[in-house]
PDB file of C-alpha atoms in Angstrom:
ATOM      1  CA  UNK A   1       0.000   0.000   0.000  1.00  0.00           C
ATOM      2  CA  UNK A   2       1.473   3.246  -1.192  1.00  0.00           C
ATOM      3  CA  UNK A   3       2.071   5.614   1.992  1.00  0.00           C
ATOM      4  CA  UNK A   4      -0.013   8.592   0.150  1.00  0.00           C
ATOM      5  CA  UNK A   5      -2.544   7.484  -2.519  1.00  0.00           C
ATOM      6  CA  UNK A   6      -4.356   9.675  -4.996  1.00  0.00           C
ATOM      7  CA  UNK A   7      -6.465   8.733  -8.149  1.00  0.00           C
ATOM      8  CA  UNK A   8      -4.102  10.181 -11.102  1.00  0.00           C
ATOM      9  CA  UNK A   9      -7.042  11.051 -13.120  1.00  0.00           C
ATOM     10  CA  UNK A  10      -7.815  12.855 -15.934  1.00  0.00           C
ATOM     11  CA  UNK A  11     -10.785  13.888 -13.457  1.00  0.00           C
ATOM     12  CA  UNK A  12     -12.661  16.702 -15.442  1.00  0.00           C
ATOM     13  CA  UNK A  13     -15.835  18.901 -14.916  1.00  0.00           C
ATOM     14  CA  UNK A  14     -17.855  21.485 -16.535  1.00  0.00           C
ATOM     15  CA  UNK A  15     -16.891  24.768 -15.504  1.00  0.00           C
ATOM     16  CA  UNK A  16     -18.730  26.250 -12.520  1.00  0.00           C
ATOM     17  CA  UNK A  17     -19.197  22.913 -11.122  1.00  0.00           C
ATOM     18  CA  UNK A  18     -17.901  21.063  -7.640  1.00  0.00           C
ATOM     19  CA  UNK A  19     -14.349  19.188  -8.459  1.00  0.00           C
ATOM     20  CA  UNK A  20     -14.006  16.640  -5.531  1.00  0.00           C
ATOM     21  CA  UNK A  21     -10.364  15.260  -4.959  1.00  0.00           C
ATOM     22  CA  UNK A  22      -9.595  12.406  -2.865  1.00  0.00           C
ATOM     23  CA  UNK A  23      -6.702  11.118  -1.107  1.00  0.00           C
ATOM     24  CA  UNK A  24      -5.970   8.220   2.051  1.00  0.00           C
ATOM     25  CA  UNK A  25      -2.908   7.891   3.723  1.00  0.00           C
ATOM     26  CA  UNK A  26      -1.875   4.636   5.602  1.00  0.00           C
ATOM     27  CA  UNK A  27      -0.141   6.242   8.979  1.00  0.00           C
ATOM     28  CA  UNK A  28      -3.012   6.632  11.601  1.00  0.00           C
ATOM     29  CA  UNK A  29      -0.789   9.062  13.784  1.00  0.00           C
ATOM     30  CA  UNK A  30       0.055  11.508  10.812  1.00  0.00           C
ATOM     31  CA  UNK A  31      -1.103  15.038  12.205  1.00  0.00           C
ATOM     32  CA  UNK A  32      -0.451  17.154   9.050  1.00  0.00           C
ATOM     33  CA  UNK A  33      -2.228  17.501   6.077  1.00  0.00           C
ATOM     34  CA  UNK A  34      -1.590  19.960   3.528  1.00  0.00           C
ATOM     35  CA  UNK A  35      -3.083  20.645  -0.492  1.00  0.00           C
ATOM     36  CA  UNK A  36      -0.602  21.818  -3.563  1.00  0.00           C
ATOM     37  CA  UNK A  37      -1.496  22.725  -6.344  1.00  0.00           C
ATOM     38  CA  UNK A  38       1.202  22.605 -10.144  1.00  0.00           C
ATOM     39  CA  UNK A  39       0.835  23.881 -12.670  1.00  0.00           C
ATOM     40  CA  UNK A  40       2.857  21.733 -15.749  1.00  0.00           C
ATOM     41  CA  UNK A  41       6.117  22.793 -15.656  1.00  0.00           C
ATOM     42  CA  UNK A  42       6.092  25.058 -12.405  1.00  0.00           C
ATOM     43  CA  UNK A  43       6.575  24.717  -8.966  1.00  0.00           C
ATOM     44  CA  UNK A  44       4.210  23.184  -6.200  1.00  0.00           C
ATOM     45  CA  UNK A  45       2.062  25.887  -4.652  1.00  0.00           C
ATOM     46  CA  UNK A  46       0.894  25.812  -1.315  1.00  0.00           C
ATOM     47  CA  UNK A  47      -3.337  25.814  -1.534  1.00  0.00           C
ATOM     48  CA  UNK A  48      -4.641  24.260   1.682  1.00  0.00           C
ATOM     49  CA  UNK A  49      -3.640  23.056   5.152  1.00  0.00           C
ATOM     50  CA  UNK A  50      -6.109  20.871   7.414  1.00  0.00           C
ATOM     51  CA  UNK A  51      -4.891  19.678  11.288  1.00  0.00           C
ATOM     52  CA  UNK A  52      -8.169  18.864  12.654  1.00  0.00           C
ATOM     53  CA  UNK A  53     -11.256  16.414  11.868  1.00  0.00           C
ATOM     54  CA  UNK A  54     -13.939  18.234   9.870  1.00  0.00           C
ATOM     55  CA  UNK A  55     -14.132  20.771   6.879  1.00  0.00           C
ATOM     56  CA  UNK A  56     -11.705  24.047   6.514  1.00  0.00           C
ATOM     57  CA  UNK A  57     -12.798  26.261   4.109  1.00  0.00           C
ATOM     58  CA  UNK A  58     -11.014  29.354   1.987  1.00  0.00           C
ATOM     59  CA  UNK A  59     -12.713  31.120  -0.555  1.00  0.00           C
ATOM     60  CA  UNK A  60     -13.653  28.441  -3.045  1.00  0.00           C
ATOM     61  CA  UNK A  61     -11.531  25.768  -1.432  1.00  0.00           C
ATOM     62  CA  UNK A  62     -12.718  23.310   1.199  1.00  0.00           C
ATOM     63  CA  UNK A  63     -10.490  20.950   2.896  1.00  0.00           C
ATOM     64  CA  UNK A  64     -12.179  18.006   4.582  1.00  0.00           C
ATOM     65  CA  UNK A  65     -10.438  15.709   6.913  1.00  0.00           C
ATOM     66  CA  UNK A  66     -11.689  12.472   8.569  1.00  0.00           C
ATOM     67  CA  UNK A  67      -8.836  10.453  10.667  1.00  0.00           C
ATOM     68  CA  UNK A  68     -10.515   7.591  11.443  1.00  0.00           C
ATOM     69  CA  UNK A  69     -10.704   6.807   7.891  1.00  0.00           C
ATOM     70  CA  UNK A  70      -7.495   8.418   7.029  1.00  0.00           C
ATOM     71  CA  UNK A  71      -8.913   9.917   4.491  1.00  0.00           C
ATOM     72  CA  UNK A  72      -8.458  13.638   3.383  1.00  0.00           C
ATOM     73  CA  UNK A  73     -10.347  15.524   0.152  1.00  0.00           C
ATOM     74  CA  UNK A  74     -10.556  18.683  -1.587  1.00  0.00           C
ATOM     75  CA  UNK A  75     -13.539  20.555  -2.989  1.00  0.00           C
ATOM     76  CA  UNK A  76     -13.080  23.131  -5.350  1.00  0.00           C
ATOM     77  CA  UNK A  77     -16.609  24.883  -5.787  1.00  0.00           C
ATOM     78  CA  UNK A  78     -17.522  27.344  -9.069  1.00  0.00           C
ATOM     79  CA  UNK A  79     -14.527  25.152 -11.055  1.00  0.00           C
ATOM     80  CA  UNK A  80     -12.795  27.733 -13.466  1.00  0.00           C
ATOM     81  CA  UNK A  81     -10.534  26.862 -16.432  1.00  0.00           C
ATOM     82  CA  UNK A  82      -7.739  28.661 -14.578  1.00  0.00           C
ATOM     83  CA  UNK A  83      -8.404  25.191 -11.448  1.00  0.00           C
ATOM     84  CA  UNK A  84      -7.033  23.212 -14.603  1.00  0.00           C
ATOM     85  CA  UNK A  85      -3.750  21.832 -12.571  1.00  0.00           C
ATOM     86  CA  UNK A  86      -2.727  18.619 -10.784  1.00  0.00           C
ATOM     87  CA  UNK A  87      -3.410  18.923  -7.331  1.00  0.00           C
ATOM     88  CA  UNK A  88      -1.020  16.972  -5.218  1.00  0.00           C
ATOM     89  CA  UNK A  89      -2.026  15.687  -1.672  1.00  0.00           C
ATOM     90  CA  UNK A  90       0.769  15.879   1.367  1.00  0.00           C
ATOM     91  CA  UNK A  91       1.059  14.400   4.531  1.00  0.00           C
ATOM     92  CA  UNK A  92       3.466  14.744   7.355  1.00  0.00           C
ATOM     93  CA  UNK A  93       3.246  11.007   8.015  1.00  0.00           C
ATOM     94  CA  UNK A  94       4.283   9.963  11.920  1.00  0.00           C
ATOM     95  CA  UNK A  95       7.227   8.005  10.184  1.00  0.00           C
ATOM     96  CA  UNK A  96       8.348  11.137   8.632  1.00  0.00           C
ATOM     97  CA  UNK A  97      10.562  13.535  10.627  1.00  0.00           C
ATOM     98  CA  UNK A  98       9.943  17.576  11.271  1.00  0.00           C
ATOM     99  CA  UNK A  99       8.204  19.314   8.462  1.00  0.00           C
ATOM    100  CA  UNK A 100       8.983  16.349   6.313  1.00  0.00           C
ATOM    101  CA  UNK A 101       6.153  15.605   4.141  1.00  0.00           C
ATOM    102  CA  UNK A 102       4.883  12.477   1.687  1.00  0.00           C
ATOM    103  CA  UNK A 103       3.541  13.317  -1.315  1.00  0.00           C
ATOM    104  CA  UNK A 104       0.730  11.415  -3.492  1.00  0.00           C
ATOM    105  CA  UNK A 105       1.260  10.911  -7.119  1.00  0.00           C
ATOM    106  CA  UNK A 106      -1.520  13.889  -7.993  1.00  0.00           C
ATOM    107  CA  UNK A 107      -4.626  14.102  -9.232  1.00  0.00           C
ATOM    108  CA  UNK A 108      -5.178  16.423 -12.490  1.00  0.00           C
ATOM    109  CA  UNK A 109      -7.514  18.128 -13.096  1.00  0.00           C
ATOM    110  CA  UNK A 110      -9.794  19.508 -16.460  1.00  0.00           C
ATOM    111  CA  UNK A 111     -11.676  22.304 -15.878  1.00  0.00           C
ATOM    112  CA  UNK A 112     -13.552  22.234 -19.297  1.00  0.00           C
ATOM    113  CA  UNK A 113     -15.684  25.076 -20.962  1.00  0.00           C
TER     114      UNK A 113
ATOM    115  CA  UNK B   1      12.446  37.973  -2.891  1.00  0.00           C
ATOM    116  CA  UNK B   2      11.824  36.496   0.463  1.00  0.00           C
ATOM    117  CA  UNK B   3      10.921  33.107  -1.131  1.00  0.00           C
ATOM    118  CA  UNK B   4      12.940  29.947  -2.069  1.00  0.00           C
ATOM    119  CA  UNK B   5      15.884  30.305  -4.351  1.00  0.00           C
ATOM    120  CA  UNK B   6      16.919  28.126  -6.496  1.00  0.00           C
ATOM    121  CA  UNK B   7      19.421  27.989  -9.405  1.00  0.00           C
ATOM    122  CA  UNK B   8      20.480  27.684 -11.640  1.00  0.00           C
ATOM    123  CA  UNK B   9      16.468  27.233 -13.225  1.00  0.00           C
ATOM    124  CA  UNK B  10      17.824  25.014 -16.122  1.00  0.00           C
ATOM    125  CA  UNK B  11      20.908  22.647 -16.522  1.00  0.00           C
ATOM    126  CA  UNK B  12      22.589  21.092 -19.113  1.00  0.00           C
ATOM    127  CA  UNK B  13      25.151  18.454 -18.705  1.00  0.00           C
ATOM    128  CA  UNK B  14      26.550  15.423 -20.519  1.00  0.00           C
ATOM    129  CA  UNK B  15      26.844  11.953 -18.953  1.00  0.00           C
ATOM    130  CA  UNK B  16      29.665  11.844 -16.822  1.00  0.00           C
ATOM    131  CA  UNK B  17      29.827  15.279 -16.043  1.00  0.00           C
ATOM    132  CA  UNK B  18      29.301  17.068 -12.592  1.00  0.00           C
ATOM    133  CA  UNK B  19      25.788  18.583 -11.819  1.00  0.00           C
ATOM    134  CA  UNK B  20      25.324  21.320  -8.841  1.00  0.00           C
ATOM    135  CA  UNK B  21      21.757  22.613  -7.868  1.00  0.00           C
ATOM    136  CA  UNK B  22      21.896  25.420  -5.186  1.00  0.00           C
ATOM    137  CA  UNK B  23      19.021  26.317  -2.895  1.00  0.00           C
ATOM    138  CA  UNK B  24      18.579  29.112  -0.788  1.00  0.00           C
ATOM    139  CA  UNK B  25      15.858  29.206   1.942  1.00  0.00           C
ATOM    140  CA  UNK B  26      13.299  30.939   2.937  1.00  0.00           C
ATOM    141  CA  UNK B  27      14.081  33.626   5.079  1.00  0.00           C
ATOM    142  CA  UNK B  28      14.152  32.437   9.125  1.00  0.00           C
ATOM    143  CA  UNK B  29      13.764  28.783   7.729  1.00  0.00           C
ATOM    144  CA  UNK B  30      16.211  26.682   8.882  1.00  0.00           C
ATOM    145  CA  UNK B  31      15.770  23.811   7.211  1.00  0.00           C
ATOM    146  CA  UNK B  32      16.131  23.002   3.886  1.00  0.00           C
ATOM    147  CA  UNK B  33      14.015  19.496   1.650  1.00  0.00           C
ATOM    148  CA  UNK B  34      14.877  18.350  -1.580  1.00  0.00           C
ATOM    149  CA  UNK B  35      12.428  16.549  -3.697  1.00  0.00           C
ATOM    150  CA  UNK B  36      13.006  15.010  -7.520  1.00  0.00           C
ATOM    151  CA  UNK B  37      10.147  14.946  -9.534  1.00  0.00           C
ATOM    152  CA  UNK B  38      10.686  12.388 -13.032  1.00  0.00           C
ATOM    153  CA  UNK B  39       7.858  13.641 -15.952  1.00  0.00           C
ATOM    154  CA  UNK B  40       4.414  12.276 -14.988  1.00  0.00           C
ATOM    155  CA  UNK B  41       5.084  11.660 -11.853  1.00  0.00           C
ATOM    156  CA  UNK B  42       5.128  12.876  -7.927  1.00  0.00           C
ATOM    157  CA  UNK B  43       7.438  14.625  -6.136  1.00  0.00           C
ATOM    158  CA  UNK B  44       9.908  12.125  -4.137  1.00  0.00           C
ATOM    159  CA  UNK B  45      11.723  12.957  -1.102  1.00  0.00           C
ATOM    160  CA  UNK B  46      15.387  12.469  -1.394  1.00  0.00           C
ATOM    161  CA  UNK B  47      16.916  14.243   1.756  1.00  0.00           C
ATOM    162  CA  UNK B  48      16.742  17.025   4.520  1.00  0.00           C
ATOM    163  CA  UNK B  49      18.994  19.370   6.024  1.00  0.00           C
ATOM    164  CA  UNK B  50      19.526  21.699   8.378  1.00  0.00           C
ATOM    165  CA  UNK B  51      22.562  24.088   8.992  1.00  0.00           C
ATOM    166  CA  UNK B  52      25.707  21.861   8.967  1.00  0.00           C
ATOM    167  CA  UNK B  53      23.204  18.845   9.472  1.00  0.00           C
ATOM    168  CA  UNK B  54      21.836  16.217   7.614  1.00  0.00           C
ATOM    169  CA  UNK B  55      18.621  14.695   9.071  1.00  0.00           C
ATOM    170  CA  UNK B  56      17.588  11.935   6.964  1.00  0.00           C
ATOM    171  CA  UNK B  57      18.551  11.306   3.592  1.00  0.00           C
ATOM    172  CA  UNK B  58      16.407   7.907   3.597  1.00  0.00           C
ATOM    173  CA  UNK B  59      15.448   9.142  -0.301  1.00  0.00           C
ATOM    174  CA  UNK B  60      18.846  10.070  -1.751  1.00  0.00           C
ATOM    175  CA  UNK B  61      20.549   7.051  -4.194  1.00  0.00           C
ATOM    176  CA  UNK B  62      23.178   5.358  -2.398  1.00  0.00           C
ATOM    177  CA  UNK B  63      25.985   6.710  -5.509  1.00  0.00           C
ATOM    178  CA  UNK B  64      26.905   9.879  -7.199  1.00  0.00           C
ATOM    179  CA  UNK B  65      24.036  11.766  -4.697  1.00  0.00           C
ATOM    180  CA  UNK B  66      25.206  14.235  -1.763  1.00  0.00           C
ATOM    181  CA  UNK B  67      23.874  17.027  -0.167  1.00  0.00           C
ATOM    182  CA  UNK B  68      24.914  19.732   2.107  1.00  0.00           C
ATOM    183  CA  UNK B  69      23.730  22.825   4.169  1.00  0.00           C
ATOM    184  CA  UNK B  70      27.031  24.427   5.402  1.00  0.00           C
ATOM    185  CA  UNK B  71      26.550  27.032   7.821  1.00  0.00           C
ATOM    186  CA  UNK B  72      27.208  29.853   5.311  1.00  0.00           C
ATOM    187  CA  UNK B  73      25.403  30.240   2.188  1.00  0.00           C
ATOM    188  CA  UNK B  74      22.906  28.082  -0.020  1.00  0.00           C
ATOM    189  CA  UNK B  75      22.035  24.205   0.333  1.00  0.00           C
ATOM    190  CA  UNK B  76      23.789  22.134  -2.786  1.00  0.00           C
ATOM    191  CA  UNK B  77      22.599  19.058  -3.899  1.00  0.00           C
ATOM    192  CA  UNK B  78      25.824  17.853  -6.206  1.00  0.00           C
ATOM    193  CA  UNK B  79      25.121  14.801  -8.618  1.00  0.00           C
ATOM    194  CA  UNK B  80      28.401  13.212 -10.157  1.00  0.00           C
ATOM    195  CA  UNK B  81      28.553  11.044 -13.126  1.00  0.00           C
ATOM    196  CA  UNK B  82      24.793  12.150 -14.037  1.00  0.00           C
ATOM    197  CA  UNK B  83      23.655   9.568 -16.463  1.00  0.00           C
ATOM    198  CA  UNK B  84      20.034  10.138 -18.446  1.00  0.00           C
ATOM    199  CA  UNK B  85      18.011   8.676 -15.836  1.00  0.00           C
ATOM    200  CA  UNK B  86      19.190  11.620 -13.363  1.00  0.00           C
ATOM    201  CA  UNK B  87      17.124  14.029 -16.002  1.00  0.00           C
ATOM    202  CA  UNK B  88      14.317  15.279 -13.584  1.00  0.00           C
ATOM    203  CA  UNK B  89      12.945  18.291 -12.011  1.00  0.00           C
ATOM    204  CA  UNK B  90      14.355  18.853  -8.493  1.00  0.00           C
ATOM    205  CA  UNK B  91      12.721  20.747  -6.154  1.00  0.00           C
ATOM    206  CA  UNK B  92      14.377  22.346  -2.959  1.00  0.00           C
ATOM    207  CA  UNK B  93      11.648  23.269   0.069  1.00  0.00           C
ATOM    208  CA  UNK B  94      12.418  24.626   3.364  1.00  0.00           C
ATOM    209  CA  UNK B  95      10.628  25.182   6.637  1.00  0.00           C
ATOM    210  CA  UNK B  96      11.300  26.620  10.029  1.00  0.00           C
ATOM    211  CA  UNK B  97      12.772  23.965  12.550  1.00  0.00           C
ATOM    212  CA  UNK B  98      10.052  21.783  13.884  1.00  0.00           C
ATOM    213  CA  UNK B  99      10.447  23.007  17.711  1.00  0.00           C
ATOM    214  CA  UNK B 100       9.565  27.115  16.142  1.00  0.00           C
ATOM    215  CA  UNK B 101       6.886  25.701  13.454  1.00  0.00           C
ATOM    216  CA  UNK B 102       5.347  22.207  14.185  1.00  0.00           C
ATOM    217  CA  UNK B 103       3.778  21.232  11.053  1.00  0.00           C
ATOM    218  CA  UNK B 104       4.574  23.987   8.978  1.00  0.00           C
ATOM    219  CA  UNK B 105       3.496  23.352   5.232  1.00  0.00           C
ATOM    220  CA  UNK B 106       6.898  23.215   3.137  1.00  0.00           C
ATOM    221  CA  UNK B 107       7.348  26.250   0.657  1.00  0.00           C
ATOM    222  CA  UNK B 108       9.541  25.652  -2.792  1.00  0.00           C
ATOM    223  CA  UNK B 109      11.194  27.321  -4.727  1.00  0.00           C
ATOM    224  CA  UNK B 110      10.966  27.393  -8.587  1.00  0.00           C
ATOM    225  CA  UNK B 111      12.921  24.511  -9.222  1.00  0.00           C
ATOM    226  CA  UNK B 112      15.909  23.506 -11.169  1.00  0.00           C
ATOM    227  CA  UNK B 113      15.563  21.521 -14.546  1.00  0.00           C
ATOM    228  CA  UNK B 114      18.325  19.088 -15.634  1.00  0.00           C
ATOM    229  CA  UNK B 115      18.635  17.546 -18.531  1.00  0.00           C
ATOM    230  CA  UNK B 116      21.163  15.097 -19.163  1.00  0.00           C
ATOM    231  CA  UNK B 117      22.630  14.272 -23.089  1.00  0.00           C
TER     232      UNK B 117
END
């Protein structure tokens, strides 16, 4: 079982609508949870950080975390063609050390017209 | 630019040559991450650093990989003998120490291309 796991995708949806991404991460203790977002050829931005059960929300972006499943998801509401990115899920997994985090493989994402 | 540096942005070598990526910090990070990302795929830990320190390097390749953080100037990541399969993205992040900034999200910088021919 991967440490991080993502669905690669293509996922893709009309714009305006509700993008749902999913990831699951297999270290129960892991206390950090964080959302980037790349762009093809550029760097991993920062979108989204969660620390807590439930749903954190920032403008269009809601995080939602649920430990006891180890599962962690992103909504991205009013999807624009600009959202068109892979979004990459990262976890400071108990194993890890400090700030260390473990990255899933990415999800991309088609915002279509 | 308060952010990550990182340079130089693209690199060119042959196989068998020398590769150095530098990476400067954040400012009042301590700590320094670097990460290789291959095309298509996710970012990868390779090792982490602080000042004169290496943490864990559980990621880096057991040949031709090093990294340091010396207590002046940038973090280098120095690849020797780079061979095609070294061509990549890599990625340098950095963070405050753990004890200022518990799970602090990790901030890169823009990244440094190589390309091996």
């Amino acid at each position: 079982q991967k440490e991080v796991e993502q669905n690669s995708g293509p996922l893709s949806v009309p714009e305006g609508a509700i993008a749902s991404l999913n990831c699951t991460y297999s270290d129960r203790g892991s206390q950090s949870f964080f959302w980037y977002r790349q762009y093809s050829g550029k760097s991993p931005e920062l979108i989204m950080s969660i620390y807590s059960n439930g749903d954190k929300e920032d403008g269009r972006f809601t995080a939602q975390l649920n430990k006891a499943s180890q599962y962690v998801s992103l909504l991205i509401r009013d999807s624009q063609p600009s959202d068109s990115a892979t979004y990459l899920c990262a976890v400071n997994l108990l194993t890890g050390g400090g700030n260390k985090l473990t990255f899933g493989t990415g999800t991309q994402l088609k915002v279509e017209l | 630019n308060a952010g990550v540096m990182q340079n130089p942005r693209h690199l060119v070598r042959r196989r068998g040559q020398e590769a150095r990526l530098r990476c400067s910090p954040m400012k009042g990070h301590s700590h320094v991450y670097w990460y290789r990302q291959l095309p298509e795929e996710g970012l990868k830990f390779m090792v982490y650093l602080q000042k004169e320190n290496i943490i864990d390097e559980s990621g880096m390749p057991k040949e031709r990989f090093s990294a340091e953080f010396p207590k002046e100037g940038p973090s280098i990541l120095r690849i020797q003998q780079v061979v095609r399969g070294d061509s990549a993205a890599y990625f340098c992040a950095s963070s405050p120490s753990y004890q200022q900034g518990g799970n602090s999200p990790l901030h890169f910088g823009n990244g440094t291309r190589l390309t091996v021919t």
